Amino acid sequence: MTAVVVALAGVLALAALAVVHRYLWRRLVRDVSAPGGWWRRLGTALTVLLPLTTVATLVTSRSGAPFTLQRIVAWPGYLWLACLLYLTLALLAGEALRFVLRRTPWGAARTARPGSGTPTAGTVTAGTVTAAATPATAATAGTAAASGASEPTAGASEAAAGASGPTAGASEAAAGEAVPGGRVAEAVPSRRVFLARTLAVSTAVAGLGTTAVGAYGVLDGPTLKRVTVPLAKLGRRAHGYRIAVVSDIHLGPVLGRAHTRRIVDTVNSAQPDLVAIVGDLVDGTVADLGPAAEPLRELRARDGAFFVTGNHEYFGDAHAWVDHVRELGVHPLENARRELPGFDLAGVNDIQGEEQGEGPDYGKALAGRDPARAAVLLAHQPVMVHEAVDHGVDLQLSGHTHGGQLWPGPYLAALANPTVAGLERYGDTQLYVSRGAGAWGPPVRVGAESDVTVVQLASKQT
């Protein structure tokens, strides 16, 4: 039954992909070019090839294909997904503008799309625009063509004098070149084609530009943020204690060793007392991504670096990664606790681990602690805060949401998470959610910049 559901979901996804690409082809290729033109041929080829790179990316990542092949197809495949999103949104916004402009006197001309079988006034044919001629205009055009007259505007003036309305438009067409069937080709595009091309160029600039800026934000490294969190039970000696919160690094076919290096440099520049890596470190195996994680060995903090699993660790071999980060000098907290000066630091496994019998165990992680001391909990998913409240946790540090990553993603993330990003209070427990230092899928962020957050603890006892 599960296989049938997965297969059905795959078919629906492919169908949706085909529909969206058909819409893009129509607006960005067909409506702005003539059959046989260079853009019609190139645009059609791209409309077929680009979605194939996306399909290849998804297939290779789930089929265990060689990692080198995954890396080759991942960049174009994932980047095109982001481009597809913002090109589609820009086109939908353009539809509203198109609707308004067509109801203005300027945009009300009766025109047909390029290459249509029945051209009307202003139709593009092979890169020009044709207009249906009135009898007077056709006769004038035919006479001019037969006699080789050097002043075609004379016939146009006569046609304009003998008719009104459509004849005025025909007089413009008569200044051009006669075509078979009593139609005359204009030398300039119609208003509809001009509008279609203007909106297509604007859409491309907006969609591709948004994707480029979002990709630069990821590849340039995370922003360093700071937030102060007062805790009633925090000891005086821990006042001002700084925890660098890092989440959702997502090492994989796209983001590798250079990405890890940027994050480590950002963390070390903050000179924290402790580093907390709160899940989704990787999307792959230790064999493929171990070298990419190597810079984590250079994290510097007085009390060390700690790690809890995220849901993506359990999509692969979570045990292997727990062992590997330990070799890198990062301390895994698998439903465990450490006593630090002024507060307790605890960590729980991600909910995804329940499928392997290794889910979060709050009782084990918090057992035997002094309830008079503040407790800071590392838990990947924000939704875990409800259990944290029940167990008397003072502060939970999480990630998972990416802040939505790609707008309008924040609105979707809010449907499944109590907090998408930032600091909020739930009963006596405060929850801080990082937007994450990396990206999943497209290496692009729009409206949710990547970050490393320095959480500075403040004691109310001072």
Tab-separated table of N, CA and C in Angstrom, residues 148 207 289 302 304 321 363 413 431 442 446:
chain	number	residue	atom	x	y	z
A	148	GLY	N	5.218	48.701	-58.600
A	148	GLY	CA	6.520	49.046	-58.019
A	148	GLY	C	6.542	50.482	-57.553
A	207	GLY	N	12.486	36.727	-11.671
A	207	GLY	CA	12.615	35.345	-11.205
A	207	GLY	C	14.047	34.876	-11.095
A	289	LEU	N	30.645	12.112	2.697
A	289	LEU	CA	30.655	13.471	3.241
A	289	LEU	C	31.579	13.657	4.431
A	302	ARG	N	35.242	27.469	24.745
A	302	ARG	CA	35.823	27.124	26.058
A	302	ARG	C	35.308	25.793	26.587
A	304	GLY	N	33.594	23.532	24.697
A	304	GLY	CA	33.469	22.536	23.651
A	304	GLY	C	32.237	22.695	22.763
A	321	TRP	N	27.262	8.643	11.865
A	321	TRP	CA	27.539	10.072	12.003
A	321	TRP	C	27.795	10.474	13.449
A	363	GLY	N	12.986	11.838	29.888
A	363	GLY	CA	13.236	11.352	31.239
A	363	GLY	C	14.694	10.979	31.439
A	413	ALA	N	5.727	26.683	6.667
A	413	ALA	CA	6.422	26.160	7.848
A	413	ALA	C	5.629	26.436	9.122
A	431	LEU	N	11.693	29.191	23.824
A	431	LEU	CA	12.141	28.438	22.658
A	431	LEU	C	12.819	29.391	21.684
A	442	PRO	N	17.455	23.221	-3.131
A	442	PRO	CA	18.102	24.353	-3.797
A	442	PRO	C	18.993	25.128	-2.825
A	446	VAL	N	15.377	32.798	0.237
A	446	VAL	CA	14.700	34.047	-0.082
A	446	VAL	C	13.765	34.384	1.077
